[in-house]
Tab-separated table of C-alpha atoms in Angstrom:
chain	number	residue	atom	x	y	z
A	21	MET	CA	60.294	0.604	-16.894
A	22	PRO	CA	56.616	1.170	-17.683
A	23	PRO	CA	54.493	2.219	-14.738
A	24	VAL	CA	52.659	-0.603	-13.030
A	25	ALA	CA	48.956	-0.385	-13.822
A	26	ASP	CA	46.740	0.337	-10.835
A	27	ARG	CA	44.751	-2.873	-10.579
A	28	ARG	CA	42.800	-1.798	-7.538
A	29	PRO	CA	39.040	-1.596	-8.170
A	30	HIS	CA	37.703	1.894	-8.814
A	31	ILE	CA	34.797	2.941	-6.610
A	32	ALA	CA	32.812	5.987	-7.679
A	33	VAL	CA	30.816	7.852	-5.045
A	34	VAL	CA	28.412	10.293	-6.683
A	35	GLY	CA	27.679	12.963	-4.092
A	36	SER	CA	30.016	14.649	-1.622
A	37	GLY	CA	27.414	15.123	1.114
A	38	ILE	CA	27.311	13.249	4.397
A	39	ALA	CA	25.907	10.027	2.847
A	40	GLY	CA	28.751	9.849	0.314
A	41	LEU	CA	31.317	10.687	2.989
A	42	ARG	CA	30.030	7.982	5.329
A	43	ALA	CA	30.029	5.414	2.514
A	44	ALA	CA	33.684	6.276	1.803
A	45	ASP	CA	34.495	6.131	5.516
A	46	ALA	CA	32.902	2.680	5.826
A	47	LEU	CA	35.077	1.425	2.925
A	48	LEU	CA	38.199	2.845	4.569
A	49	LYS	CA	37.271	1.347	7.918
A	50	ARG	CA	37.068	-2.101	6.321
A	51	GLU	CA	40.435	-1.444	4.647
A	52	VAL	CA	39.065	-2.122	1.207
A	53	ASP	CA	42.001	-2.004	-1.216
A	54	ALA	CA	40.460	0.282	-3.801
A	55	ARG	CA	40.707	3.709	-5.315
A	56	ILE	CA	37.723	5.773	-4.159
A	57	VAL	CA	36.677	8.830	-6.144
A	58	VAL	CA	34.037	11.159	-4.692
A	59	PHE	CA	32.261	13.464	-7.156
A	60	GLY	CA	30.544	16.613	-5.887
A	61	ASP	CA	28.757	19.408	-7.734
A	62	GLU	CA	29.753	21.943	-5.110
A	63	PRO	CA	33.322	23.203	-4.682
A	64	HIS	CA	33.203	22.411	-0.941
A	65	ARG	CA	34.100	19.302	0.996
A	66	THR	CA	31.376	17.640	3.070
A	67	TYR	CA	29.560	19.931	5.452
A	68	ASN	CA	26.698	19.839	7.945
A	69	ARG	CA	23.788	20.956	5.791
A	70	PRO	CA	21.299	21.352	8.682
A	71	GLY	CA	23.749	23.887	10.134
A	72	LEU	CA	23.214	26.311	7.242
A	73	THR	CA	20.005	27.724	8.707
A	74	LYS	CA	20.689	27.393	12.418
A	75	LYS	CA	22.510	30.577	13.380
A	76	ARG	CA	23.506	34.104	12.415
A	77	TYR	CA	26.915	35.019	11.072
A	78	PRO	CA	28.658	38.373	11.427
A	79	LEU	CA	29.111	40.626	8.421
A	80	SER	CA	32.173	39.520	6.544
A	81	ASP	CA	33.808	39.753	3.144
A	82	ALA	CA	34.599	36.065	3.436
A	83	LEU	CA	31.169	34.879	4.525
A	84	GLU	CA	31.187	31.716	2.426
A	85	SER	CA	34.484	30.502	3.842
A	86	THR	CA	33.369	31.480	7.373
A	87	ILE	CA	30.242	29.344	7.015
A	88	ALA	CA	32.174	26.547	5.290
A	89	GLU	CA	34.684	26.417	8.149
A	90	ASP	CA	31.918	26.459	10.749
A	91	VAL	CA	29.902	23.593	9.261
A	92	ARG	CA	32.792	21.493	7.922
A	93	VAL	CA	32.527	17.772	8.653
A	94	LYS	CA	35.731	15.785	8.837
A	95	GLY	CA	36.176	12.301	7.452
A	96	ALA	CA	37.606	10.198	4.632
A	97	GLU	CA	41.059	11.717	5.156
A	98	ASN	CA	43.032	9.108	3.278
A	99	ASP	CA	45.229	8.896	0.188
A	100	ALA	CA	42.919	6.227	-1.211
A	101	VAL	CA	40.188	8.868	-1.602
A	102	THR	CA	40.212	11.411	-4.433
A	103	TRP	CA	37.798	14.329	-4.191
A	104	ARG	CA	36.546	15.606	-7.539
A	105	LEU	CA	34.804	18.741	-6.258
A	106	GLY	CA	32.985	21.061	-8.616
A	107	THR	CA	32.574	18.057	-10.908
A	108	GLY	CA	29.073	16.769	-11.506
A	109	VAL	CA	28.019	13.497	-13.063
A	110	ARG	CA	25.771	14.074	-16.064
A	111	SER	CA	24.842	10.507	-16.982
A	112	ALA	CA	25.581	6.907	-16.156
A	113	ASP	CA	25.680	3.718	-18.176
A	114	LEU	CA	25.319	1.007	-15.566
A	115	SER	CA	25.848	-1.917	-17.936
A	116	GLY	CA	28.969	-0.239	-19.360
A	117	ARG	CA	30.033	0.834	-15.813
A	118	THR	CA	30.752	4.327	-17.060
A	119	LEU	CA	29.948	7.822	-15.812
A	120	ARG	CA	29.924	10.896	-18.008
A	121	LEU	CA	31.167	13.940	-16.114
A	122	SER	CA	30.332	17.643	-16.373
A	123	THR	CA	33.881	18.208	-17.603
A	124	GLY	CA	33.223	16.027	-20.653
A	125	GLU	CA	35.430	13.213	-19.309
A	126	THR	CA	34.247	9.693	-18.695
A	127	PHE	CA	35.005	7.644	-15.599
A	128	GLU	CA	34.949	3.852	-15.546
A	129	TYR	CA	34.027	2.294	-12.235
A	130	ASP	CA	33.937	-1.172	-10.766
A	131	ALA	CA	31.440	-0.222	-8.073
A	132	LEU	CA	29.156	2.778	-7.673
A	133	VAL	CA	27.549	4.548	-4.710
A	134	ILE	CA	24.666	6.842	-5.633
A	135	ALA	CA	24.438	9.596	-3.024
A	136	ALA	CA	23.315	12.424	-5.275
A	137	GLY	CA	20.813	13.882	-2.820
A	138	VAL	CA	17.933	16.167	-3.639
A	139	ARG	CA	17.434	19.718	-4.846
A	140	PRO	CA	14.782	22.251	-3.808
A	141	ARG	CA	11.458	21.997	-5.513
A	142	THR	CA	10.326	25.262	-7.023
A	143	ALA	CA	7.003	26.432	-8.341
A	144	PHE	CA	8.359	29.670	-9.771
A	145	GLY	CA	11.878	28.939	-10.877
A	146	ASP	CA	15.141	29.483	-9.052
A	147	GLY	CA	17.445	32.385	-9.637
A	148	GLY	CA	15.081	34.642	-11.566
A	149	GLU	CA	13.604	38.007	-10.783
A	150	CYS	CA	10.221	39.639	-10.960
A	151	ALA	CA	9.377	43.323	-10.635
A	152	LEU	CA	9.493	43.099	-6.823
A	153	HIS	CA	11.672	40.124	-5.898
A	154	THR	CA	14.836	38.171	-6.361
A	155	HIS	CA	13.741	34.526	-6.369
A	156	ARG	CA	15.966	31.983	-4.638
A	157	THR	CA	16.010	28.585	-2.948
A	158	LEU	CA	18.369	27.274	-0.294
A	159	ARG	CA	20.267	24.031	-0.551
A	160	GLY	CA	24.007	24.491	-0.948
A	161	LEU	CA	26.653	26.534	0.812
A	162	GLY	CA	26.658	29.112	-1.970
A	163	ASP	CA	22.906	29.564	-1.519
A	164	ALA	CA	23.394	29.907	2.237
A	165	ARG	CA	26.081	32.549	1.778
A	166	TYR	CA	23.765	34.544	-0.489
A	167	VAL	CA	20.758	34.239	1.830
A	168	HIS	CA	22.713	35.155	4.987
A	169	GLN	CA	24.171	38.155	3.178
A	170	ARG	CA	20.727	39.376	2.169
A	171	LEU	CA	19.265	38.777	5.647
A	172	GLN	CA	22.151	40.661	7.227
A	173	ALA	CA	20.814	43.770	5.496
A	174	SER	CA	17.697	43.421	7.742
A	175	GLU	CA	15.417	43.939	4.784
A	176	LYS	CA	12.065	42.435	3.978
A	177	VAL	CA	12.023	38.747	3.094
A	178	THR	CA	9.229	36.553	1.745
A	179	ILE	CA	9.322	32.815	2.427
A	180	THR	CA	6.953	30.297	0.859
A	181	GLY	CA	6.325	27.012	2.631
A	182	ALA	CA	6.033	26.056	6.313
A	183	GLY	CA	8.323	23.058	6.699
A	184	PHE	CA	11.733	22.727	8.349
A	185	VAL	CA	13.703	24.948	5.985
A	186	ALA	CA	10.963	27.590	5.785
A	187	CYS	CA	10.508	27.802	9.571
A	188	GLU	CA	14.234	27.845	10.344
A	189	LEU	CA	14.738	30.551	7.715
A	190	ALA	CA	11.892	32.631	9.144
A	191	SER	CA	13.340	32.250	12.629
A	192	LEU	CA	16.802	33.214	11.377
A	193	ALA	CA	15.485	36.197	9.400
A	194	LYS	CA	13.717	37.436	12.522
A	195	GLU	CA	16.971	37.171	14.487
A	196	TYR	CA	18.693	39.215	11.795
A	197	GLY	CA	16.007	41.861	12.291
A	198	CYS	CA	14.201	41.332	8.985
A	199	GLU	CA	10.567	41.952	8.242
A	200	VAL	CA	9.292	38.435	7.520
A	201	LEU	CA	6.339	37.422	5.359
A	202	MET	CA	5.533	33.690	5.222
A	203	LEU	CA	3.158	32.294	2.620
A	204	GLU	CA	1.674	28.816	2.992
A	205	ALA	CA	-1.086	28.257	0.466
A	206	LEU	CA	-1.840	24.596	1.192
A	207	ARG	CA	-1.663	24.152	4.969
A	208	ARG	CA	-2.925	25.980	8.042
A	209	GLY	CA	0.361	26.054	9.903
A	210	PRO	CA	3.938	24.776	10.215
A	211	PHE	CA	4.578	21.033	9.873
A	212	GLU	CA	0.859	20.314	9.455
A	213	SER	CA	1.389	17.130	7.444
A	214	LEU	CA	3.489	15.775	10.327
A	215	LEU	CA	1.962	17.286	13.464
A	216	GLY	CA	-1.678	17.606	12.491
A	217	GLU	CA	-3.967	20.629	12.331
A	218	ARG	CA	-4.205	21.547	16.014
A	219	LEU	CA	-0.469	21.826	16.698
A	220	ALA	CA	0.164	23.398	13.291
A	221	THR	CA	-2.422	26.071	13.994
A	222	ALA	CA	-0.880	26.778	17.416
A	223	LEU	CA	2.547	27.099	15.777
A	224	GLY	CA	1.091	29.446	13.168
A	225	ARG	CA	-0.283	31.683	15.960
A	226	ARG	CA	3.136	31.649	17.566
A	227	LEU	CA	4.792	32.915	14.368
A	228	VAL	CA	2.359	35.828	14.378
A	229	GLN	CA	3.028	36.551	18.077
A	230	HIS	CA	6.711	36.860	17.173
A	231	GLY	CA	5.999	39.496	14.555
A	232	ILE	CA	5.999	37.310	11.455
A	233	THR	CA	3.242	37.928	8.930
A	234	PHE	CA	1.983	34.392	8.339
A	235	LEU	CA	-0.635	34.034	5.619
A	236	THR	CA	-2.400	30.859	4.525
A	237	GLY	CA	-4.905	29.800	1.867
A	238	ASP	CA	-6.097	32.355	-0.651
A	239	SER	CA	-4.479	35.320	1.105
A	240	ALA	CA	-1.138	33.530	0.704
A	241	ARG	CA	-1.911	32.431	-2.854
A	242	GLU	CA	-2.644	36.004	-3.922
A	243	LEU	CA	0.870	37.071	-2.964
A	244	LEU	CA	2.718	34.202	-4.605
A	245	CYS	CA	4.518	35.576	-7.581
A	246	ALA	CA	6.624	34.133	-10.321
A	247	ALA	CA	10.031	35.139	-11.539
A	248	GLU	CA	9.786	36.464	-15.050
A	249	PRO	CA	11.499	34.250	-17.597
A	250	SER	CA	13.281	37.323	-18.936
A	251	HIS	CA	16.709	35.869	-18.265
A	252	ALA	CA	17.197	33.397	-21.051
A	253	GLU	CA	20.380	32.310	-19.306
A	254	PRO	CA	21.097	32.503	-15.587
A	255	PRO	CA	24.004	34.774	-14.684
A	256	PRO	CA	27.216	32.712	-14.842
A	257	ASP	CA	28.287	33.929	-11.407
A	258	ARG	CA	25.512	34.871	-9.039
A	259	SER	CA	27.831	36.944	-6.910
A	260	LEU	CA	28.297	39.407	-9.784
A	261	SER	CA	24.708	40.498	-9.496
A	262	ASP	CA	24.588	40.591	-5.670
A	263	GLN	CA	25.310	44.270	-5.316
A	264	SER	CA	22.661	45.354	-7.787
A	265	LEU	CA	19.850	43.392	-6.194
A	266	SER	CA	18.996	45.553	-3.218
A	267	ASP	CA	16.102	47.184	-5.086
A	268	ARG	CA	14.298	43.833	-5.102
A	269	SER	CA	13.495	41.993	-1.885
A	270	LEU	CA	14.354	38.352	-1.348
A	271	PHE	CA	11.721	35.699	-2.126
A	272	ILE	CA	12.724	32.222	-0.957
A	273	GLU	CA	10.857	29.100	-1.944
A	274	ALA	CA	11.141	26.343	0.654
A	275	ILE	CA	8.409	23.973	-0.437
A	276	GLY	CA	10.159	20.621	-0.466
A	277	SER	CA	12.627	18.853	-2.690
A	278	VAL	CA	13.138	16.679	-5.741
A	279	PRO	CA	15.555	13.688	-5.870
A	280	ASN	CA	18.514	14.085	-8.244
A	281	VAL	CA	17.974	11.018	-10.419
A	282	GLU	CA	17.751	12.279	-14.004
A	283	TRP	CA	21.395	11.355	-14.663
A	284	LEU	CA	20.410	7.704	-14.096
A	285	ASP	CA	17.732	7.694	-16.810
A	286	GLY	CA	17.931	4.960	-19.418
A	287	ASN	CA	19.193	2.223	-17.108
A	288	GLY	CA	15.825	0.613	-16.369
A	289	LEU	CA	15.870	1.602	-12.673
A	290	ASP	CA	12.787	2.425	-10.607
A	291	LEU	CA	13.286	6.193	-10.259
A	292	SER	CA	9.672	7.059	-9.399
A	293	ASP	CA	10.720	8.615	-6.052
A	294	GLY	CA	14.481	8.578	-5.702
A	295	VAL	CA	16.429	5.376	-6.294
A	296	ARG	CA	14.802	2.130	-5.195
A	297	VAL	CA	17.135	0.008	-3.060
A	298	ASP	CA	16.773	-3.091	-0.902
A	299	ALA	CA	17.229	-3.133	2.879
A	300	TYR	CA	21.024	-3.280	2.365
A	301	MET	CA	21.094	-0.267	0.010
A	302	ARG	CA	21.686	-2.435	-3.058
A	303	VAL	CA	20.269	-1.269	-6.384
A	304	SER	CA	18.778	-4.336	-8.035
A	305	PRO	CA	19.668	-5.963	-10.420
A	306	TRP	CA	23.214	-4.537	-10.264
A	307	ASP	CA	25.454	-6.233	-7.732
A	308	ASN	CA	27.963	-3.367	-7.909
A	309	VAL	CA	25.572	-0.418	-7.455
A	310	PHE	CA	24.398	1.004	-4.127
A	311	ALA	CA	22.463	4.115	-3.106
A	312	ALA	CA	22.259	6.119	0.132
A	313	GLY	CA	21.072	9.338	1.692
A	314	ASP	CA	18.152	11.560	0.710
A	315	VAL	CA	17.918	9.909	-2.700
A	316	ALA	CA	17.551	6.288	-1.498
A	317	ARG	CA	14.089	4.765	-1.206
A	318	TYR	CA	14.228	1.661	0.932
A	319	PRO	CA	11.881	-0.852	2.615
A	320	ASP	CA	10.544	0.918	5.711
A	321	PRO	CA	11.791	-1.071	8.722
A	322	TRP	CA	8.849	0.228	10.795
A	323	THR	CA	5.999	-0.359	8.327
A	324	ALA	CA	6.018	-3.752	6.653
A	325	GLY	CA	5.353	-3.701	2.930
A	326	SER	CA	5.973	-0.012	2.331
A	327	LEU	CA	8.936	1.957	1.042
A	328	THR	CA	10.341	5.116	2.565
A	329	ARG	CA	12.695	7.896	1.547
A	330	ARG	CA	13.914	10.218	4.330
A	331	GLU	CA	15.632	13.569	4.137
A	332	PHE	CA	17.245	13.734	7.559
A	333	TRP	CA	20.837	14.061	8.656
A	334	LYS	CA	20.966	10.823	10.636
A	335	ASN	CA	19.227	8.885	7.865
A	336	ALA	CA	21.988	9.973	5.469
A	337	ILE	CA	24.596	8.796	7.986
A	338	ASP	CA	22.982	5.413	8.612
A	339	THR	CA	22.220	4.636	4.961
A	340	GLY	CA	25.626	5.941	3.797
A	341	ASP	CA	27.437	3.756	6.291
A	342	LEU	CA	25.341	0.725	5.330
A	343	ALA	CA	25.885	1.294	1.579
A	344	GLY	CA	29.651	1.435	2.207
A	345	ARG	CA	29.580	-1.745	4.273
A	346	SER	CA	27.429	-3.564	1.700
A	347	LEU	CA	29.826	-2.521	-1.061
A	348	ALA	CA	32.824	-3.679	0.989
A	349	SER	CA	31.095	-6.988	1.569
A	350	SER	CA	30.454	-7.384	-2.194
A	351	LEU	CA	34.227	-7.096	-2.705
A	352	GLY	CA	34.900	-9.713	-0.039
A	353	TYR	CA	35.597	-7.407	2.908
A	354	GLY	CA	33.473	-8.472	5.860
A	355	SER	CA	29.802	-9.267	5.872
A	356	VAL	CA	26.698	-7.244	6.573
A	357	THR	CA	24.279	-8.965	8.866
A	358	SER	CA	21.607	-6.433	9.769
A	359	PRO	CA	19.439	-4.448	7.332
A	360	ILE	CA	18.673	-0.759	7.670
A	361	GLY	CA	17.029	-0.001	11.010
A	362	TYR	CA	16.947	3.796	10.952
A	363	PHE	CA	14.377	5.131	13.387
A	364	PRO	CA	13.142	8.546	12.238
A	365	SER	CA	13.934	11.170	14.845
A	366	MET	CA	14.303	14.834	14.007
A	367	SER	CA	14.423	18.145	15.758
A	368	THR	CA	14.390	21.826	15.031
A	369	GLU	CA	14.162	25.078	16.905
A	370	VAL	CA	11.813	27.783	15.733
A	371	LEU	CA	11.843	31.126	17.554
A	372	GLY	CA	13.154	29.550	20.728
A	373	LEU	CA	10.740	26.610	20.745
A	374	ARG	CA	12.273	23.145	20.453
A	375	ILE	CA	10.279	20.796	18.228
A	376	GLN	CA	11.120	17.090	18.257
A	377	ILE	CA	9.323	14.595	16.058
A	378	ALA	CA	9.898	10.852	15.855
A	379	GLY	CA	8.482	7.749	14.271
A	380	ASP	CA	5.945	8.140	11.506
A	381	PRO	CA	3.196	10.601	12.501
A	382	ARG	CA	2.171	10.853	8.830
A	383	ALA	CA	0.841	7.291	9.005
A	384	SER	CA	-1.420	8.014	11.996
A	385	ASP	CA	-5.186	8.381	12.132
A	386	ALA	CA	-5.428	10.014	15.580
A	387	MET	CA	-3.449	12.184	18.000
A	388	GLU	CA	-3.409	11.707	21.757
A	389	VAL	CA	-2.147	14.339	24.191
A	390	VAL	CA	0.194	12.707	26.726
A	391	CYS	CA	1.237	15.823	28.697
A	392	GLY	CA	0.591	19.541	28.404
A	393	ASP	CA	-1.745	21.615	26.259
A	394	PRO	CA	-1.463	21.562	22.438
A	395	ASP	CA	-2.707	25.149	22.332
A	396	GLU	CA	0.157	26.311	24.593
A	397	PRO	CA	3.253	24.636	23.139
A	398	GLU	CA	5.615	27.014	24.988
A	399	GLN	CA	4.529	25.396	28.252
A	400	GLY	CA	5.489	22.002	26.849
A	401	VAL	CA	3.278	19.501	25.066
A	402	LEU	CA	3.899	15.834	24.393
A	403	VAL	CA	1.664	13.996	21.959
A	404	ALA	CA	1.464	10.465	20.571
A	405	TYR	CA	0.251	9.671	17.065
A	406	LEU	CA	-1.830	6.525	16.760
A	407	ARG	CA	-2.856	4.250	13.940
A	408	GLU	CA	-5.712	1.914	14.792
A	409	GLY	CA	-4.990	2.565	18.455
A	410	THR	CA	-1.260	1.781	18.316
A	411	ALA	CA	1.364	4.514	18.692
A	412	VAL	CA	3.336	5.035	15.476
A	413	GLY	CA	4.835	8.455	16.147
A	414	ALA	CA	5.420	11.137	18.761
A	415	ALA	CA	6.129	14.832	19.002
A	416	TYR	CA	7.407	16.998	21.816
A	417	LEU	CA	7.346	20.785	21.756
A	418	ASP	CA	8.770	22.858	24.599
A	419	LYS	CA	10.857	25.866	25.511
A	420	GLY	CA	12.368	23.957	28.399
A	421	ALA	CA	12.469	20.187	28.752
A	422	ARG	CA	9.929	19.327	31.449
A	423	TYR	CA	8.597	16.279	29.629
A	424	ASN	CA	11.821	15.147	27.982
A	425	SER	CA	12.142	11.934	29.952
A	426	ALA	CA	8.517	11.060	29.173
A	427	TYR	CA	9.269	11.703	25.483
A	428	ILE	CA	12.321	9.450	25.540
A	429	LYS	CA	10.282	6.749	27.260
A	430	LEU	CA	7.598	7.047	24.583
A	431	LEU	CA	10.220	6.735	21.835
A	432	ARG	CA	11.626	3.615	23.427
A	433	SER	CA	8.205	1.977	23.339
A	434	LEU	CA	7.836	3.041	19.679
A	435	ARG	CA	11.173	1.518	18.690
A	436	GLU	CA	10.501	-1.696	20.487
A	437	ARG	CA	6.992	-2.246	19.257
B	14	MET	CA	37.769	8.153	24.947
B	15	LYS	CA	35.828	11.046	26.396
B	16	ILE	CA	32.844	13.047	25.251
B	17	PHE	CA	33.364	16.687	24.350
B	18	VAL	CA	30.475	19.026	23.537
B	19	ASP	CA	31.123	22.327	21.769
B	20	ARG	CA	28.859	24.599	23.827
B	21	VAL	CA	28.986	27.315	21.183
B	22	LYS	CA	27.538	24.970	18.577
B	23	CYS	CA	25.104	23.117	20.879
B	24	GLN	CA	21.521	24.362	20.628
B	25	ASN	CA	19.990	21.828	23.022
B	26	HIS	CA	18.052	19.900	20.381
B	27	GLY	CA	18.211	16.834	22.619
B	28	GLN	CA	18.816	14.189	19.947
B	29	CYS	CA	21.819	12.924	21.939
B	30	ALA	CA	19.636	12.347	24.988
B	31	ILE	CA	17.487	10.041	22.860
B	32	SER	CA	20.443	8.054	21.499
B	33	ALA	CA	22.452	7.806	24.733
B	34	PRO	CA	20.407	8.692	27.824
B	35	THR	CA	23.178	7.159	29.960
B	36	ASN	CA	25.393	10.189	29.272
B	37	PHE	CA	23.209	12.999	27.956
B	38	GLU	CA	20.115	14.665	29.367
B	39	LEU	CA	18.243	17.914	29.109
B	40	ASP	CA	17.525	19.592	32.437
B	41	ASP	CA	14.129	21.162	33.190
B	42	ASN	CA	15.234	24.390	31.508
B	43	GLY	CA	16.130	22.476	28.365
B	44	GLU	CA	19.904	22.882	28.791
B	45	LEU	CA	22.138	19.940	27.945
B	46	ARG	CA	23.961	18.160	30.737
B	47	TYR	CA	26.360	15.361	29.995
B	48	GLN	CA	28.951	13.055	31.515
B	49	GLU	CA	32.330	12.949	29.760
B	50	ALA	CA	33.253	9.398	30.631
B	51	PHE	CA	31.406	6.368	29.298
B	52	ASP	CA	31.578	2.601	29.540
B	53	GLU	CA	32.918	0.697	26.561
B	54	GLU	CA	29.673	-1.234	26.238
B	55	ASN	CA	27.900	2.067	25.503
B	56	THR	CA	30.290	3.128	22.718
B	57	GLY	CA	27.731	2.373	19.995
B	58	ASP	CA	25.115	4.577	21.646
B	59	ILE	CA	27.608	7.399	22.236
B	60	GLU	CA	28.736	7.332	18.575
B	61	ASP	CA	25.077	7.351	17.608
B	62	ALA	CA	24.541	10.415	19.797
B	63	ALA	CA	27.469	12.234	18.145
B	64	ASP	CA	26.103	11.382	14.679
B	65	SER	CA	22.557	12.388	15.610
B	66	CYS	CA	23.447	15.943	16.604
B	67	PRO	CA	22.037	18.283	13.953
B	68	LEU	CA	24.685	20.849	14.907
B	69	GLN	CA	27.543	18.314	14.983
B	70	ALA	CA	28.571	19.679	18.362
B	71	ILE	CA	29.643	16.354	19.904
B	72	THR	CA	33.086	14.833	19.414
B	73	LEU	CA	34.857	11.917	21.037
B	74	LYS	CA	38.418	12.613	22.116
B	75	SER	CA	41.031	10.325	23.584
C-alpha cells in the first residue's frame, strides 16, 4: 500500500531563537494540525541570549555545552515540530511559497514565520585580525564560548561601543580580572541615546572608578583599528585557531545590530529596517506570512503613527506569541482580538549597579529627576523622560532598590496614559 | 501552580516586580522577595513575570 501523503499544512519558522520558539508554542497551544519546521543557523536549540553576558563560567573543556545547558530554554517539545538546526535559509520566493536552504534543498511551505533576528553591526569586519588584535563580535553561543574563553585568561580586552552588550561585556571582563579598554567615539557615556548626557556621563565616571579605561571622542577614535583583510576566507572552524591567538588581544565590537533580511530580497517587501508588519505581525500583502522578534517592525502601540523595532527579550516573546496566534487564526484556529501591546521595559546590571529603563526615553525632549541625584547613581536615582511635558519614559538606577516602588508606580502611569 | 525562583540564576533585575507586583518585590537592599502562591486571576501577570526575567530564573510548578 502506498504511504498516505501528509496533507497537513507545512509551517516554516525561520529562526530558532525565542521569537520562533514562542510562535511554534502558540501554534501547538491552539492545537493547529500542521507540520512545523523550525530552521536555525546555529547548531543549538533555543537559548536565553541575554544570559550569554550575565555571568562568569569556570574553566572547562566543554565550555560551549556548559553555557548551552545553563541558558537553554524549553518549549515546543512536540512531535509536530521538526528542528532543522545548523540549516540556514538563503532565499525565499513568497509567491512560489518556497525557501532555498543552505544545504541546497528547497522547502515548500503553506505558511511562514520570519523570526530571523539580527546580527552584530561591525565597522571593521568580524573574525579578522590586525597586528595587535583578534577582532570579534558577540551574538551566538559559539561567539559567547570564544569570548568567555578569552576573558578567562584575564588578558587585556578592547570593547567598542557603550550600549547593553558593550557594558555587560566590560562588567564581565572586569569580573574575570581582565584589563578593560572601552572605546566610544560617538557618545559621552553608556546608554547616552536612551538616558541622556547627564546620566551617561555619570555612568562613564563610574566605569573609570571601577578600573576600566573608558575613552570617548577623538581619543577613542585614535585607537579604533581595523582587521586587515589578509584572510581572503575566514577559517572554516574558528576553534582551530583559538590556541594560536594568545599573541593578539581580543577586540570586540558591540556597536549595534543589523536585521537579517537579505534572504527576503526580491519579494517587494518593505525591508528598510527589518520586516514591516501590521499590529498582528502580518506581512502585507501575504496572508500566509508573519514576522516576529528583533526583525519585526510594527506600529508602535505607544506612539500613534510611528513604527518601532525592538531588540529585547520580552518583545521577542510577545511578538513571537502573537505571530503564532495570528497564523493559527489564519488557518481557522481561534481568533486574535488584541493587537501588539508590548510595553518596552528592560534592565541590565553593570558593575553591580542595576539599570532599568522603560517606555520610550528616546522620544523625549526633557528629563526630570523624581528621586535621588543623577550624579550619584549608586545612591539611587529615578528620572522621568518628558515630551512636551508628558512622561514618555523612565529610568531607575540603583545598587539597592530604595525607589523601586516609586519606579513601578511611574511605569503604571506611563502604561495607562 | 506555584512560583519557583532559581536563586542561583536570579540577579535581582526586578522585571518580575514590574509585571506582577502582587507576588514579587525588591527589598530596600535590592534583593528579590516573592510569594510562591498566587490567585488564578493573576495567572496572566505571573506568566508575564516569568517571561520578563532576563535570566529566565522563574518557573511555575504544579
